[in-house]
């Protein structure tokens, strides 16, 4: 546990120790020895978000990162940060702090983790640069728990600066590769913290909604024996003395669960695509949120369940993650995400009629003027009158689903038509031989949905550790 | 939609159609054409679990599988099944059914899916073989929605028969390979339905508990650039023109999230081990439930959170999944799972003292008599006074965790000691260079926890589509 004695034992002896003889505050600061669970001090650490005027006058302990420090004569101002919250702290020469202690505080490297004891003081003028605007901490003790190296590969303040400010005011921003190469630091920014908290919320809302609808969560294997979806874009794995493959989607297994009477299933898990696409929306590994459901007479029963699930997710995010949405918007301004409840649903013929009404005959996509018209045009052209459906957010497709074939004869015919080796999907085809209910489903990519909901422009911003043809680290 | 006319269009014409001329019930049965979402009939399908005496006298539609059928003179008894529920149905020659219709019903292959219209009738004597014991369904119409092939690779009744009954009474049971080769049918049994519903509950309770404790769910990559944990037992993936590997655990990424200020994280996802172990408890791909958490002064803070999470899962299962537990117990009888709240925790020295008190000196494991003593003996021998911990269910280890090293210097030393190429874990080591809080964590295997909670004996029973060195399908 941190103490001045502990600092004596430390390998890194601060220069200040030289002056120890004349330092009346020498017990009140230092570099703590590494925490190795040797002691259980009876000390309560307070959250920075709880530092409000209600606590004014109280002496509290806080563990936080040194976000910034600025020495000014006999005092040093620190901004202490804990996730998305921060507070100003003042070390000033006086009863509690010596000039050596102020110097020590001023020399702590940014991003180091410190334990600070201080008195909460109400301030007269709001501190605009901190989340805790009405109080500051008057430091009485400060110990370094984990020291950061002096040179950071990127500055957190640069990493949250809106692009436009960077361009117009010539201030530094951080490019994507630098961010991703130093992801652990980039993830500490308020923007990243907000993105991934919201993403965690998407998974939570997806499961909450489906569990309430009576769906069962399943786990599907990722290593499969055959490149079952045609063989293109599939990663090969050395499996003992043979080859195996990474699943490009859980679809076949979801369907097998339907044939196994689970009726309504969902799963969340990694999906692998060996596609050499280097675009803003492609990853080689992403997280799939997948649904499959038996229906009674019409696949629209499934479309309605999926659409309602998306609506419940959007509503939940807007209700529970307003702070996070606003935090991301500060750096990446965008139109708020809009949706209808129930969702707007266009049938093939309605879309066609809308296009005609807009004076558009079914020509080339180039003839269509707005992106939405192009979208509709593409849809109308591509889609035959099939039992399939696409879903969109901000005009981009997020889900493509269909009624599946549940007849073993017809599955066999289609597989042959697509040149798939029947022997390789025997287990799949066999699932339909012993009674199979009609069913349909679909899947969405977690990273894409997060990106589109927040109006971001690159799926790498919404993957903690993105994988693409050129990036496999960190 | 199913209708007698539809049956005319069907490829498989039942023999009965030959007699159509003299058949007064000919519109009331048949093989429906494949459901292709052409119609949206205004028909409500009732759940079998809702067929109780309250519905006596009502005419209802039910979609279900034909579990068994038994013809007897002018009548045919069917057992209709929906997941873990079933009801007796009677087709008898009379006003609604002709002798041709009874014959048709009797000839429907087991496991076929049918739509049945019938009157709910209270019965005088309880039907012991069905879950709906107080009513039966008097069939007025019956259409085959999806036909099962006549020869089933395994019988569901055999698949739920307790081993001991098979042995003592010479009745058929189903061996594991037959089950797994025909998993879609094996998963339809009441036992399988119960196992995987309970497993879904474990995931739900794990996340619910941790979310309430302020943990954030993260998604970690499964394709990694280096065999980071020493290189043994790792699967190699062809990644475009290079090699990559499948993650053996999310540990490094969980730790990086801690260094990125997420403080408390969890994840659920596949874990890959290229271990050529063919035992009852090893899989090459399993589902890891992982936790990582920054602590203040002592790793016991983390041990307490993990232990409490397990207790909440066990309590939740016993509260919400009593029916499923009892269903599994019928086939696989076992002692109810017991635990203490808070969990029983033994320190190294306490375990040692217990062994001495039992008259056991620290000799070979062979000297110890009971399995529990052997366990303690092994523990005491293997564990030094390190900041690590193991957790157990029914005497089997389910979790092994430890305080992690959060100092880049020390991590480097340990990596070198274990012969790990530093260049390969650079991103990981770098995560500790810019301030890292002390932290600890651990992970449990979903299949093992399910197995031990239910007192089962093979992890393949609790993996829907298990993967081992010899099995990659279905």
PDB file of N, CA, C and O in Angstrom, chain A residues 360-417:
ATOM      1  N   UNK A 360     -39.476   8.199 -62.226  1.00  0.00           N
ATOM      2  CA  UNK A 360     -38.309   7.381 -62.532  1.00  0.00           C
ATOM      3  C   UNK A 360     -38.739   6.051 -63.118  1.00  0.00           C
ATOM      4  O   UNK A 360     -39.475   5.283 -62.495  1.00  0.00           O
ATOM      5  N   UNK A 361     -38.304   5.809 -64.310  1.00  0.00           N
ATOM      6  CA  UNK A 361     -38.536   4.486 -64.875  1.00  0.00           C
ATOM      7  C   UNK A 361     -37.346   3.612 -64.486  1.00  0.00           C
ATOM      8  O   UNK A 361     -36.291   4.118 -64.111  1.00  0.00           O
ATOM      9  N   UNK A 362     -37.519   2.308 -64.581  1.00  0.00           N
ATOM     10  CA  UNK A 362     -36.466   1.424 -64.127  1.00  0.00           C
ATOM     11  C   UNK A 362     -35.290   1.355 -65.089  1.00  0.00           C
ATOM     12  O   UNK A 362     -35.111   0.403 -65.831  1.00  0.00           O
ATOM     13  N   UNK A 363     -34.476   2.422 -65.065  1.00  0.00           N
ATOM     14  CA  UNK A 363     -33.307   2.438 -65.933  1.00  0.00           C
ATOM     15  C   UNK A 363     -32.067   2.085 -65.146  1.00  0.00           C
ATOM     16  O   UNK A 363     -32.117   1.316 -64.192  1.00  0.00           O
ATOM     17  N   UNK A 364     -30.950   2.654 -65.544  1.00  0.00           N
ATOM     18  CA  UNK A 364     -29.705   2.423 -64.816  1.00  0.00           C
ATOM     19  C   UNK A 364     -29.748   3.154 -63.481  1.00  0.00           C
ATOM     20  O   UNK A 364     -30.466   4.134 -63.333  1.00  0.00           O
ATOM     21  N   UNK A 365     -28.932   2.700 -62.558  1.00  0.00           N
ATOM     22  CA  UNK A 365     -28.857   3.402 -61.274  1.00  0.00           C
ATOM     23  C   UNK A 365     -28.387   4.833 -61.460  1.00  0.00           C
ATOM     24  O   UNK A 365     -28.750   5.723 -60.719  1.00  0.00           O
ATOM     25  N   UNK A 366     -27.575   5.055 -62.477  1.00  0.00           N
ATOM     26  CA  UNK A 366     -27.029   6.394 -62.733  1.00  0.00           C
ATOM     27  C   UNK A 366     -28.137   7.420 -63.011  1.00  0.00           C
ATOM     28  O   UNK A 366     -27.955   8.604 -62.805  1.00  0.00           O
ATOM     29  N   UNK A 367     -29.286   6.925 -63.490  1.00  0.00           N
ATOM     30  CA  UNK A 367     -30.367   7.849 -63.797  1.00  0.00           C
ATOM     31  C   UNK A 367     -31.007   8.436 -62.545  1.00  0.00           C
ATOM     32  O   UNK A 367     -31.673   9.456 -62.592  1.00  0.00           O
ATOM     33  N   UNK A 368     -30.840   7.752 -61.452  1.00  0.00           N
ATOM     34  CA  UNK A 368     -31.542   8.170 -60.229  1.00  0.00           C
ATOM     35  C   UNK A 368     -30.718   9.246 -59.530  1.00  0.00           C
ATOM     36  O   UNK A 368     -29.491   9.169 -59.488  1.00  0.00           O
ATOM     37  N   UNK A 369     -31.433  10.253 -58.976  1.00  0.00           N
ATOM     38  CA  UNK A 369     -30.683  11.401 -58.470  1.00  0.00           C
ATOM     39  C   UNK A 369     -30.219  11.270 -57.015  1.00  0.00           C
ATOM     40  O   UNK A 369     -29.035  11.375 -56.729  1.00  0.00           O
ATOM     41  N   UNK A 370     -31.102  11.022 -56.074  1.00  0.00           N
ATOM     42  CA  UNK A 370     -30.672  11.021 -54.674  1.00  0.00           C
ATOM     43  C   UNK A 370     -30.203   9.624 -54.252  1.00  0.00           C
ATOM     44  O   UNK A 370     -30.579   8.635 -54.883  1.00  0.00           O
ATOM     45  N   UNK A 371     -29.408   9.587 -53.196  1.00  0.00           N
ATOM     46  CA  UNK A 371     -28.958   8.270 -52.702  1.00  0.00           C
ATOM     47  C   UNK A 371     -30.127   7.351 -52.372  1.00  0.00           C
ATOM     48  O   UNK A 371     -30.078   6.155 -52.645  1.00  0.00           O
ATOM     49  N   UNK A 372     -31.201   7.918 -51.827  1.00  0.00           N
ATOM     50  CA  UNK A 372     -32.343   7.077 -51.476  1.00  0.00           C
ATOM     51  C   UNK A 372     -32.992   6.471 -52.703  1.00  0.00           C
ATOM     52  O   UNK A 372     -33.401   5.318 -52.694  1.00  0.00           O
ATOM     53  N   UNK A 373     -33.065   7.278 -53.759  1.00  0.00           N
ATOM     54  CA  UNK A 373     -33.636   6.744 -54.998  1.00  0.00           C
ATOM     55  C   UNK A 373     -32.735   5.658 -55.559  1.00  0.00           C
ATOM     56  O   UNK A 373     -33.197   4.633 -56.032  1.00  0.00           O
ATOM     57  N   UNK A 374     -31.411   5.917 -55.452  1.00  0.00           N
ATOM     58  CA  UNK A 374     -30.474   4.902 -55.946  1.00  0.00           C
ATOM     59  C   UNK A 374     -30.669   3.592 -55.195  1.00  0.00           C
ATOM     60  O   UNK A 374     -30.636   2.512 -55.766  1.00  0.00           O
ATOM     61  N   UNK A 375     -30.853   3.780 -53.913  1.00  0.00           N
ATOM     62  CA  UNK A 375     -31.048   2.625 -53.067  1.00  0.00           C
ATOM     63  C   UNK A 375     -32.278   1.853 -53.514  1.00  0.00           C
ATOM     64  O   UNK A 375     -32.230   0.632 -53.730  1.00  0.00           O
ATOM     65  N   UNK A 376     -33.379   2.567 -53.647  1.00  0.00           N
ATOM     66  CA  UNK A 376     -34.623   1.922 -54.049  1.00  0.00           C
ATOM     67  C   UNK A 376     -34.458   1.270 -55.415  1.00  0.00           C
ATOM     68  O   UNK A 376     -34.910   0.151 -55.644  1.00  0.00           O
ATOM     69  N   UNK A 377     -33.789   1.991 -56.270  1.00  0.00           N
ATOM     70  CA  UNK A 377     -33.574   1.484 -57.616  1.00  0.00           C
ATOM     71  C   UNK A 377     -32.830   0.164 -57.595  1.00  0.00           C
ATOM     72  O   UNK A 377     -33.208  -0.808 -58.249  1.00  0.00           O
ATOM     73  N   UNK A 378     -31.774   0.152 -56.768  1.00  0.00           N
ATOM     74  CA  UNK A 378     -30.969  -1.051 -56.668  1.00  0.00           C
ATOM     75  C   UNK A 378     -31.812  -2.227 -56.158  1.00  0.00           C
ATOM     76  O   UNK A 378     -31.780  -3.327 -56.686  1.00  0.00           O
ATOM     77  N   UNK A 379     -32.583  -1.874 -55.129  1.00  0.00           N
ATOM     78  CA  UNK A 379     -33.447  -2.888 -54.530  1.00  0.00           C
ATOM     79  C   UNK A 379     -34.397  -3.490 -55.534  1.00  0.00           C
ATOM     80  O   UNK A 379     -34.521  -4.707 -55.661  1.00  0.00           O
ATOM     81  N   UNK A 380     -35.078  -2.588 -56.211  1.00  0.00           N
ATOM     82  CA  UNK A 380     -36.121  -3.022 -57.118  1.00  0.00           C
ATOM     83  C   UNK A 380     -35.523  -3.853 -58.236  1.00  0.00           C
ATOM     84  O   UNK A 380     -36.096  -4.837 -58.699  1.00  0.00           O
ATOM     85  N   UNK A 381     -34.312  -3.466 -58.643  1.00  0.00           N
ATOM     86  CA  UNK A 381     -33.665  -4.215 -59.708  1.00  0.00           C
ATOM     87  C   UNK A 381     -33.219  -5.597 -59.239  1.00  0.00           C
ATOM     88  O   UNK A 381     -33.396  -6.600 -59.924  1.00  0.00           O
ATOM     89  N   UNK A 382     -32.615  -5.589 -58.049  1.00  0.00           N
ATOM     90  CA  UNK A 382     -32.018  -6.845 -57.600  1.00  0.00           C
ATOM     91  C   UNK A 382     -33.027  -7.859 -57.115  1.00  0.00           C
ATOM     92  O   UNK A 382     -32.872  -9.055 -57.303  1.00  0.00           O
ATOM     93  N   UNK A 383     -34.036  -7.333 -56.427  1.00  0.00           N
ATOM     94  CA  UNK A 383     -34.969  -8.243 -55.788  1.00  0.00           C
ATOM     95  C   UNK A 383     -36.001  -8.746 -56.778  1.00  0.00           C
ATOM     96  O   UNK A 383     -36.689  -7.981 -57.420  1.00  0.00           O
ATOM     97  N   UNK A 384     -36.077  -9.996 -56.906  1.00  0.00           N
ATOM     98  CA  UNK A 384     -37.234 -10.588 -57.590  1.00  0.00           C
ATOM     99  C   UNK A 384     -38.345 -10.685 -56.566  1.00  0.00           C
ATOM    100  O   UNK A 384     -38.203 -10.314 -55.412  1.00  0.00           O
ATOM    101  N   UNK A 385     -39.457 -11.247 -56.966  1.00  0.00           N
ATOM    102  CA  UNK A 385     -40.530 -11.460 -55.997  1.00  0.00           C
ATOM    103  C   UNK A 385     -40.159 -12.660 -55.138  1.00  0.00           C
ATOM    104  O   UNK A 385     -40.773 -13.713 -55.212  1.00  0.00           O
ATOM    105  N   UNK A 386     -39.151 -12.497 -54.281  1.00  0.00           N
ATOM    106  CA  UNK A 386     -38.701 -13.617 -53.460  1.00  0.00           C
ATOM    107  C   UNK A 386     -39.062 -13.360 -52.003  1.00  0.00           C
ATOM    108  O   UNK A 386     -39.344 -12.237 -51.628  1.00  0.00           O
ATOM    109  N   UNK A 387     -39.045 -14.411 -51.208  1.00  0.00           N
ATOM    110  CA  UNK A 387     -39.381 -14.263 -49.797  1.00  0.00           C
ATOM    111  C   UNK A 387     -38.173 -13.750 -49.017  1.00  0.00           C
ATOM    112  O   UNK A 387     -37.714 -14.374 -48.079  1.00  0.00           O
ATOM    113  N   UNK A 388     -37.655 -12.604 -49.440  1.00  0.00           N
ATOM    114  CA  UNK A 388     -36.480 -12.067 -48.759  1.00  0.00           C
ATOM    115  C   UNK A 388     -36.712 -10.617 -48.389  1.00  0.00           C
ATOM    116  O   UNK A 388     -37.682  -9.997 -48.829  1.00  0.00           O
ATOM    117  N   UNK A 389     -35.825 -10.101 -47.542  1.00  0.00           N
ATOM    118  CA  UNK A 389     -36.029  -8.744 -47.026  1.00  0.00           C
ATOM    119  C   UNK A 389     -34.688  -8.145 -46.659  1.00  0.00           C
ATOM    120  O   UNK A 389     -33.759  -8.842 -46.263  1.00  0.00           O
ATOM    121  N   UNK A 390     -34.589  -6.844 -46.822  1.00  0.00           N
ATOM    122  CA  UNK A 390     -33.408  -6.100 -46.385  1.00  0.00           C
ATOM    123  C   UNK A 390     -33.865  -5.073 -45.382  1.00  0.00           C
ATOM    124  O   UNK A 390     -34.986  -4.576 -45.460  1.00  0.00           O
ATOM    125  N   UNK A 391     -32.979  -4.722 -44.452  1.00  0.00           N
ATOM    126  CA  UNK A 391     -33.306  -3.645 -43.515  1.00  0.00           C
ATOM    127  C   UNK A 391     -32.185  -2.620 -43.560  1.00  0.00           C
ATOM    128  O   UNK A 391     -31.035  -2.952 -43.814  1.00  0.00           O
ATOM    129  N   UNK A 392     -32.556  -1.369 -43.319  1.00  0.00           N
ATOM    130  CA  UNK A 392     -31.623  -0.263 -43.521  1.00  0.00           C
ATOM    131  C   UNK A 392     -31.575   0.695 -42.338  1.00  0.00           C
ATOM    132  O   UNK A 392     -32.568   0.895 -41.656  1.00  0.00           O
ATOM    133  N   UNK A 393     -30.399   1.290 -42.117  1.00  0.00           N
ATOM    134  CA  UNK A 393     -30.248   2.395 -41.156  1.00  0.00           C
ATOM    135  C   UNK A 393     -29.507   3.506 -41.888  1.00  0.00           C
ATOM    136  O   UNK A 393     -28.476   3.237 -42.515  1.00  0.00           O
ATOM    137  N   UNK A 394     -30.000   4.705 -41.805  1.00  0.00           N
ATOM    138  CA  UNK A 394     -29.406   5.846 -42.523  1.00  0.00           C
ATOM    139  C   UNK A 394     -29.118   5.473 -43.979  1.00  0.00           C
ATOM    140  O   UNK A 394     -28.067   5.828 -44.517  1.00  0.00           O
ATOM    141  N   UNK A 395     -30.033   4.726 -44.595  1.00  0.00           N
ATOM    142  CA  UNK A 395     -29.871   4.390 -46.018  1.00  0.00           C
ATOM    143  C   UNK A 395     -28.878   3.282 -46.313  1.00  0.00           C
ATOM    144  O   UNK A 395     -28.678   2.918 -47.458  1.00  0.00           O
ATOM    145  N   UNK A 396     -28.205   2.754 -45.271  1.00  0.00           N
ATOM    146  CA  UNK A 396     -27.277   1.646 -45.517  1.00  0.00           C
ATOM    147  C   UNK A 396     -27.882   0.330 -45.040  1.00  0.00           C
ATOM    148  O   UNK A 396     -28.486   0.269 -43.971  1.00  0.00           O
ATOM    149  N   UNK A 397     -27.671  -0.708 -45.840  1.00  0.00           N
ATOM    150  CA  UNK A 397     -28.220  -2.007 -45.487  1.00  0.00           C
ATOM    151  C   UNK A 397     -27.537  -2.561 -44.236  1.00  0.00           C
ATOM    152  O   UNK A 397     -26.315  -2.548 -44.138  1.00  0.00           O
ATOM    153  N   UNK A 398     -28.328  -3.007 -43.273  1.00  0.00           N
ATOM    154  CA  UNK A 398     -27.728  -3.637 -42.096  1.00  0.00           C
ATOM    155  C   UNK A 398     -28.127  -5.094 -41.953  1.00  0.00           C
ATOM    156  O   UNK A 398     -27.496  -5.843 -41.228  1.00  0.00           O
ATOM    157  N   UNK A 399     -29.197  -5.482 -42.629  1.00  0.00           N
ATOM    158  CA  UNK A 399     -29.633  -6.869 -42.502  1.00  0.00           C
ATOM    159  C   UNK A 399     -30.205  -7.346 -43.818  1.00  0.00           C
ATOM    160  O   UNK A 399     -30.880  -6.606 -44.520  1.00  0.00           O
ATOM    161  N   UNK A 400     -29.888  -8.570 -44.138  1.00  0.00           N
ATOM    162  CA  UNK A 400     -30.432  -9.185 -45.321  1.00  0.00           C
ATOM    163  C   UNK A 400     -30.871 -10.574 -44.884  1.00  0.00           C
ATOM    164  O   UNK A 400     -30.071 -11.343 -44.360  1.00  0.00           O
ATOM    165  N   UNK A 401     -32.147 -10.848 -45.039  1.00  0.00           N
ATOM    166  CA  UNK A 401     -32.637 -12.138 -44.549  1.00  0.00           C
ATOM    167  C   UNK A 401     -33.632 -12.730 -45.519  1.00  0.00           C
ATOM    168  O   UNK A 401     -33.992 -12.100 -46.509  1.00  0.00           O
ATOM    169  N   UNK A 402     -34.074 -13.925 -45.226  1.00  0.00           N
ATOM    170  CA  UNK A 402     -34.991 -14.609 -46.133  1.00  0.00           C
ATOM    171  C   UNK A 402     -35.658 -15.784 -45.458  1.00  0.00           C
ATOM    172  O   UNK A 402     -35.145 -16.306 -44.470  1.00  0.00           O
ATOM    173  N   UNK A 403     -36.800 -16.160 -46.037  1.00  0.00           N
ATOM    174  CA  UNK A 403     -37.345 -17.464 -45.679  1.00  0.00           C
ATOM    175  C   UNK A 403     -36.355 -18.501 -46.183  1.00  0.00           C
ATOM    176  O   UNK A 403     -35.815 -18.384 -47.284  1.00  0.00           O
ATOM    177  N   UNK A 404     -36.056 -19.511 -45.344  1.00  0.00           N
ATOM    178  CA  UNK A 404     -35.119 -20.546 -45.758  1.00  0.00           C
ATOM    179  C   UNK A 404     -35.893 -21.679 -46.427  1.00  0.00           C
ATOM    180  O   UNK A 404     -37.107 -21.822 -46.212  1.00  0.00           O
ATOM    181  N   UNK A 405     -35.188 -22.494 -47.138  1.00  0.00           N
ATOM    182  CA  UNK A 405     -35.810 -23.681 -47.715  1.00  0.00           C
ATOM    183  C   UNK A 405     -35.811 -24.764 -46.641  1.00  0.00           C
ATOM    184  O   UNK A 405     -34.764 -25.072 -46.080  1.00  0.00           O
ATOM    185  N   UNK A 406     -36.995 -25.298 -46.338  1.00  0.00           N
ATOM    186  CA  UNK A 406     -37.045 -26.311 -45.273  1.00  0.00           C
ATOM    187  C   UNK A 406     -37.361 -27.699 -45.826  1.00  0.00           C
ATOM    188  O   UNK A 406     -37.662 -28.616 -45.073  1.00  0.00           O
ATOM    189  N   UNK A 407     -37.280 -27.824 -47.130  1.00  0.00           N
ATOM    190  CA  UNK A 407     -37.571 -29.109 -47.768  1.00  0.00           C
ATOM    191  C   UNK A 407     -36.262 -29.721 -48.268  1.00  0.00           C
ATOM    192  O   UNK A 407     -35.539 -29.083 -49.032  1.00  0.00           O
ATOM    193  N   UNK A 408     -35.939 -30.955 -47.835  1.00  0.00           N
ATOM    194  CA  UNK A 408     -34.618 -31.525 -48.151  1.00  0.00           C
ATOM    195  C   UNK A 408     -34.400 -31.663 -49.663  1.00  0.00           C
ATOM    196  O   UNK A 408     -33.289 -31.469 -50.155  1.00  0.00           O
ATOM    197  N   UNK A 409     -35.495 -31.963 -50.390  1.00  0.00           N
ATOM    198  CA  UNK A 409     -35.398 -32.114 -51.834  1.00  0.00           C
ATOM    199  C   UNK A 409     -34.988 -30.799 -52.485  1.00  0.00           C
ATOM    200  O   UNK A 409     -34.057 -30.725 -53.291  1.00  0.00           O
ATOM    201  N   UNK A 410     -35.672 -29.741 -52.072  1.00  0.00           N
ATOM    202  CA  UNK A 410     -35.424 -28.425 -52.668  1.00  0.00           C
ATOM    203  C   UNK A 410     -34.055 -27.881 -52.249  1.00  0.00           C
ATOM    204  O   UNK A 410     -33.339 -27.273 -53.051  1.00  0.00           O
ATOM    205  N   UNK A 411     -33.665 -28.110 -50.981  1.00  0.00           N
ATOM    206  CA  UNK A 411     -32.329 -27.688 -50.537  1.00  0.00           C
ATOM    207  C   UNK A 411     -31.276 -28.351 -51.407  1.00  0.00           C
ATOM    208  O   UNK A 411     -30.337 -27.709 -51.872  1.00  0.00           O
ATOM    209  N   UNK A 412     -31.460 -29.651 -51.654  1.00  0.00           N
ATOM    210  CA  UNK A 412     -30.508 -30.400 -52.475  1.00  0.00           C
ATOM    211  C   UNK A 412     -30.403 -29.786 -53.871  1.00  0.00           C
ATOM    212  O   UNK A 412     -29.304 -29.542 -54.380  1.00  0.00           O
ATOM    213  N   UNK A 413     -31.559 -29.511 -54.476  1.00  0.00           N
ATOM    214  CA  UNK A 413     -31.564 -28.903 -55.813  1.00  0.00           C
ATOM    215  C   UNK A 413     -30.807 -27.578 -55.833  1.00  0.00           C
ATOM    216  O   UNK A 413     -29.997 -27.318 -56.718  1.00  0.00           O
ATOM    217  N   UNK A 414     -31.083 -26.726 -54.843  1.00  0.00           N
ATOM    218  CA  UNK A 414     -30.447 -25.406 -54.807  1.00  0.00           C
ATOM    219  C   UNK A 414     -28.940 -25.522 -54.573  1.00  0.00           C
ATOM    220  O   UNK A 414     -28.158 -24.765 -55.150  1.00  0.00           O
ATOM    221  N   UNK A 415     -28.552 -26.458 -53.699  1.00  0.00           N
ATOM    222  CA  UNK A 415     -27.125 -26.642 -53.423  1.00  0.00           C
ATOM    223  C   UNK A 415     -26.401 -27.064 -54.699  1.00  0.00           C
ATOM    224  O   UNK A 415     -25.336 -26.530 -55.036  1.00  0.00           O
ATOM    225  N   UNK A 416     -27.011 -28.003 -55.437  1.00  0.00           N
ATOM    226  CA  UNK A 416     -26.413 -28.457 -56.699  1.00  0.00           C
ATOM    227  C   UNK A 416     -26.315 -27.292 -57.676  1.00  0.00           C
ATOM    228  O   UNK A 416     -25.291 -27.085 -58.322  1.00  0.00           O
ATOM    229  N   UNK A 417     -27.375 -26.498 -57.734  1.00  0.00           N
ATOM    230  CA  UNK A 417     -27.403 -25.336 -58.615  1.00  0.00           C
ATOM    231  C   UNK A 417     -26.240 -24.389 -58.314  1.00  0.00           C
ATOM    232  O   UNK A 417     -25.653 -23.793 -59.212  1.00  0.00           O
TER     233      UNK A 417
END
